[in-house]
């Protein structure tokens, strides 16, 4: 459910919580928090911290960009969110290689990450047109 109206250079969204991309990226952040709860305590300042920061950066940048109300700025923040999403992709790969997670969990979270990526791309395309 995208309640987004674009007029010239202005963006109007009733609330960011209505944006499907925010909803799905928030779910992804919750999944990452749940996943990293089981990581070894020795990773608290390493991989756990990095993964959580990257995961929450995605919905946070969507929120901040939407709040700016200017199309160009919103797009810029969506690109930052995309960068964080790609960073998270690497951390998930590393977690799998280090055997901190299993293939089934990795694939499940990766599907959610890919969904968020597609939604970000779609919103960027809509805002650029």
PDB file of C-alpha atoms in Angstrom:
ATOM      1  CA  UNK A   1       0.000   0.000   0.000  1.00  0.00           C
ATOM      2  CA  UNK A   2       1.822   3.059  -1.262  1.00  0.00           C
ATOM      3  CA  UNK A   3       0.103   6.293  -0.321  1.00  0.00           C
ATOM      4  CA  UNK A   4       2.546   8.461  -2.232  1.00  0.00           C
ATOM      5  CA  UNK A   5       1.645  11.493  -4.294  1.00  0.00           C
ATOM      6  CA  UNK A   6       4.322  13.182  -6.346  1.00  0.00           C
ATOM      7  CA  UNK A   7       3.685  16.700  -7.590  1.00  0.00           C
ATOM      8  CA  UNK A   8       6.511  18.506  -9.370  1.00  0.00           C
ATOM      9  CA  UNK A   9       9.313  18.446  -6.795  1.00  0.00           C
ATOM     10  CA  UNK A  10       7.202  17.776  -3.707  1.00  0.00           C
ATOM     11  CA  UNK A  11       6.328  14.459  -2.067  1.00  0.00           C
ATOM     12  CA  UNK A  12       3.196  13.886  -0.061  1.00  0.00           C
ATOM     13  CA  UNK A  13       2.759  10.768   2.032  1.00  0.00           C
ATOM     14  CA  UNK A  14       0.164  10.603   4.749  1.00  0.00           C
ATOM     15  CA  UNK A  15       2.641   8.619   6.858  1.00  0.00           C
ATOM     16  CA  UNK A  16       5.788   6.673   6.043  1.00  0.00           C
ATOM     17  CA  UNK A  17       4.161   3.646   7.698  1.00  0.00           C
ATOM     18  CA  UNK A  18       1.833   3.394   4.691  1.00  0.00           C
ATOM     19  CA  UNK A  19       4.763   2.862   2.311  1.00  0.00           C
ATOM     20  CA  UNK A  20       5.129  -0.837   1.428  1.00  0.00           C
ATOM     21  CA  UNK A  21       8.910  -0.392   1.148  1.00  0.00           C
ATOM     22  CA  UNK A  22       9.060   0.900   4.726  1.00  0.00           C
ATOM     23  CA  UNK A  23       6.839  -1.928   6.006  1.00  0.00           C
ATOM     24  CA  UNK A  24       9.004  -4.594   4.387  1.00  0.00           C
ATOM     25  CA  UNK A  25      12.305  -2.981   5.400  1.00  0.00           C
ATOM     26  CA  UNK A  26      11.046  -2.763   8.991  1.00  0.00           C
ATOM     27  CA  UNK A  27      10.284  -6.512   8.862  1.00  0.00           C
ATOM     28  CA  UNK A  28      13.819  -7.085   7.586  1.00  0.00           C
ATOM     29  CA  UNK A  29      15.303  -5.112  10.486  1.00  0.00           C
ATOM     30  CA  UNK A  30      13.284  -7.209  12.942  1.00  0.00           C
ATOM     31  CA  UNK A  31      14.525 -10.397  11.275  1.00  0.00           C
ATOM     32  CA  UNK A  32      18.134  -9.245  11.597  1.00  0.00           C
ATOM     33  CA  UNK A  33      17.700  -8.412  15.280  1.00  0.00           C
ATOM     34  CA  UNK A  34      16.193 -11.848  15.857  1.00  0.00           C
ATOM     35  CA  UNK A  35      18.965 -13.580  13.900  1.00  0.00           C
ATOM     36  CA  UNK A  36      21.833 -11.794  15.628  1.00  0.00           C
ATOM     37  CA  UNK A  37      20.409 -12.518  19.088  1.00  0.00           C
ATOM     38  CA  UNK A  38      21.878 -16.007  18.648  1.00  0.00           C
ATOM     39  CA  UNK A  39      25.328 -14.867  17.534  1.00  0.00           C
ATOM     40  CA  UNK A  40      28.262 -15.316  19.915  1.00  0.00           C
ATOM     41  CA  UNK A  41      28.773 -12.521  22.441  1.00  0.00           C
ATOM     42  CA  UNK A  42      32.274 -12.024  21.018  1.00  0.00           C
ATOM     43  CA  UNK A  43      30.566 -10.472  17.960  1.00  0.00           C
ATOM     44  CA  UNK A  44      28.607  -7.855  19.944  1.00  0.00           C
ATOM     45  CA  UNK A  45      30.900  -5.016  18.801  1.00  0.00           C
ATOM     46  CA  UNK A  46      31.674  -6.623  15.450  1.00  0.00           C
ATOM     47  CA  UNK A  47      29.266  -8.367  13.141  1.00  0.00           C
ATOM     48  CA  UNK A  48      26.183  -8.000  15.366  1.00  0.00           C
ATOM     49  CA  UNK A  49      26.596  -4.245  15.595  1.00  0.00           C
ATOM     50  CA  UNK A  50      27.368  -3.864  11.883  1.00  0.00           C
ATOM     51  CA  UNK A  51      24.417  -5.992  10.762  1.00  0.00           C
ATOM     52  CA  UNK A  52      21.973  -4.226  13.028  1.00  0.00           C
ATOM     53  CA  UNK A  53      23.170  -0.776  11.965  1.00  0.00           C
ATOM     54  CA  UNK A  54      22.882  -1.681   8.277  1.00  0.00           C
ATOM     55  CA  UNK A  55      19.436  -3.233   8.799  1.00  0.00           C
ATOM     56  CA  UNK A  56      17.959  -0.257  10.638  1.00  0.00           C
ATOM     57  CA  UNK A  57      19.571   2.179   8.230  1.00  0.00           C
ATOM     58  CA  UNK A  58      17.238   1.018   5.460  1.00  0.00           C
ATOM     59  CA  UNK A  59      13.873   1.959   7.021  1.00  0.00           C
ATOM     60  CA  UNK A  60      15.436   4.934   8.823  1.00  0.00           C
ATOM     61  CA  UNK A  61      16.615   6.459   5.537  1.00  0.00           C
ATOM     62  CA  UNK A  62      13.208   5.887   3.976  1.00  0.00           C
ATOM     63  CA  UNK A  63      11.642   7.774   6.888  1.00  0.00           C
ATOM     64  CA  UNK A  64      14.161  10.612   6.763  1.00  0.00           C
ATOM     65  CA  UNK A  65      13.943  10.983   3.000  1.00  0.00           C
ATOM     66  CA  UNK A  66      10.158  11.072   3.039  1.00  0.00           C
ATOM     67  CA  UNK A  67      10.205  13.678   5.807  1.00  0.00           C
ATOM     68  CA  UNK A  68      12.258  16.044   3.627  1.00  0.00           C
ATOM     69  CA  UNK A  69       9.269  16.379   1.265  1.00  0.00           C
ATOM     70  CA  UNK A  70      11.505  17.158  -1.723  1.00  0.00           C
ATOM     71  CA  UNK A  71      11.690  14.561  -4.493  1.00  0.00           C
ATOM     72  CA  UNK A  72      15.431  14.943  -5.098  1.00  0.00           C
ATOM     73  CA  UNK A  73      16.260  14.529  -1.407  1.00  0.00           C
ATOM     74  CA  UNK A  74      13.922  11.564  -1.027  1.00  0.00           C
ATOM     75  CA  UNK A  75      15.662   9.816  -3.933  1.00  0.00           C
ATOM     76  CA  UNK A  76      19.056  10.533  -2.357  1.00  0.00           C
ATOM     77  CA  UNK A  77      17.966   8.905   0.915  1.00  0.00           C
ATOM     78  CA  UNK A  78      16.541   5.924  -0.972  1.00  0.00           C
ATOM     79  CA  UNK A  79      19.954   5.408  -2.577  1.00  0.00           C
ATOM     80  CA  UNK A  80      21.547   5.492   0.879  1.00  0.00           C
ATOM     81  CA  UNK A  81      19.012   2.856   1.963  1.00  0.00           C
ATOM     82  CA  UNK A  82      20.014   0.757  -1.072  1.00  0.00           C
ATOM     83  CA  UNK A  83      23.663   1.011  -0.065  1.00  0.00           C
ATOM     84  CA  UNK A  84      22.859  -0.207   3.433  1.00  0.00           C
ATOM     85  CA  UNK A  85      20.857  -3.068   1.949  1.00  0.00           C
ATOM     86  CA  UNK A  86      23.835  -4.191  -0.139  1.00  0.00           C
ATOM     87  CA  UNK A  87      26.077  -3.900   2.919  1.00  0.00           C
ATOM     88  CA  UNK A  88      23.634  -6.139   4.781  1.00  0.00           C
ATOM     89  CA  UNK A  89      23.794  -8.639   1.917  1.00  0.00           C
ATOM     90  CA  UNK A  90      27.532  -8.991   2.482  1.00  0.00           C
ATOM     91  CA  UNK A  91      27.118  -9.402   6.245  1.00  0.00           C
ATOM     92  CA  UNK A  92      24.590 -12.185   5.648  1.00  0.00           C
ATOM     93  CA  UNK A  93      27.024 -13.936   3.283  1.00  0.00           C
ATOM     94  CA  UNK A  94      29.780 -13.595   5.868  1.00  0.00           C
ATOM     95  CA  UNK A  95      27.500 -14.981   8.580  1.00  0.00           C
ATOM     96  CA  UNK A  96      26.791 -18.010   6.423  1.00  0.00           C
ATOM     97  CA  UNK A  97      30.483 -18.544   5.635  1.00  0.00           C
ATOM     98  CA  UNK A  98      31.360 -18.262   9.339  1.00  0.00           C
ATOM     99  CA  UNK A  99      28.589 -20.764  10.113  1.00  0.00           C
ATOM    100  CA  UNK A 100      26.800 -18.291  12.367  1.00  0.00           C
ATOM    101  CA  UNK A 101      23.597 -19.081  10.493  1.00  0.00           C
ATOM    102  CA  UNK A 102      22.346 -21.922   8.345  1.00  0.00           C
ATOM    103  CA  UNK A 103      21.361 -21.997   4.681  1.00  0.00           C
ATOM    104  CA  UNK A 104      17.585 -22.059   5.334  1.00  0.00           C
ATOM    105  CA  UNK A 105      17.678 -18.961   7.555  1.00  0.00           C
ATOM    106  CA  UNK A 106      20.059 -17.249   5.139  1.00  0.00           C
ATOM    107  CA  UNK A 107      17.724 -17.904   2.200  1.00  0.00           C
ATOM    108  CA  UNK A 108      14.649 -16.757   4.106  1.00  0.00           C
ATOM    109  CA  UNK A 109      16.238 -13.462   5.127  1.00  0.00           C
ATOM    110  CA  UNK A 110      17.752 -13.041   1.661  1.00  0.00           C
ATOM    111  CA  UNK A 111      14.274 -13.291   0.116  1.00  0.00           C
ATOM    112  CA  UNK A 112      13.092 -10.480   2.359  1.00  0.00           C
ATOM    113  CA  UNK A 113      16.198  -8.448   1.506  1.00  0.00           C
ATOM    114  CA  UNK A 114      15.590  -8.950  -2.228  1.00  0.00           C
ATOM    115  CA  UNK A 115      11.947  -7.899  -1.842  1.00  0.00           C
ATOM    116  CA  UNK A 116      13.048  -4.692  -0.133  1.00  0.00           C
ATOM    117  CA  UNK A 117      15.558  -4.093  -2.933  1.00  0.00           C
ATOM    118  CA  UNK A 118      12.871  -4.450  -5.601  1.00  0.00           C
ATOM    119  CA  UNK A 119      10.542  -2.115  -3.709  1.00  0.00           C
ATOM    120  CA  UNK A 120      13.300   0.481  -3.335  1.00  0.00           C
ATOM    121  CA  UNK A 121      14.059   0.289  -7.060  1.00  0.00           C
ATOM    122  CA  UNK A 122      10.384   0.672  -7.897  1.00  0.00           C
ATOM    123  CA  UNK A 123       9.964   3.706  -5.678  1.00  0.00           C
ATOM    124  CA  UNK A 124      13.106   5.321  -7.067  1.00  0.00           C
ATOM    125  CA  UNK A 125      11.805   4.745 -10.619  1.00  0.00           C
ATOM    126  CA  UNK A 126       8.427   6.250  -9.692  1.00  0.00           C
ATOM    127  CA  UNK A 127      10.054   9.314  -8.144  1.00  0.00           C
ATOM    128  CA  UNK A 128      12.372   9.829 -11.111  1.00  0.00           C
ATOM    129  CA  UNK A 129       9.559   9.740 -13.681  1.00  0.00           C
TER     130      UNK A 129
END
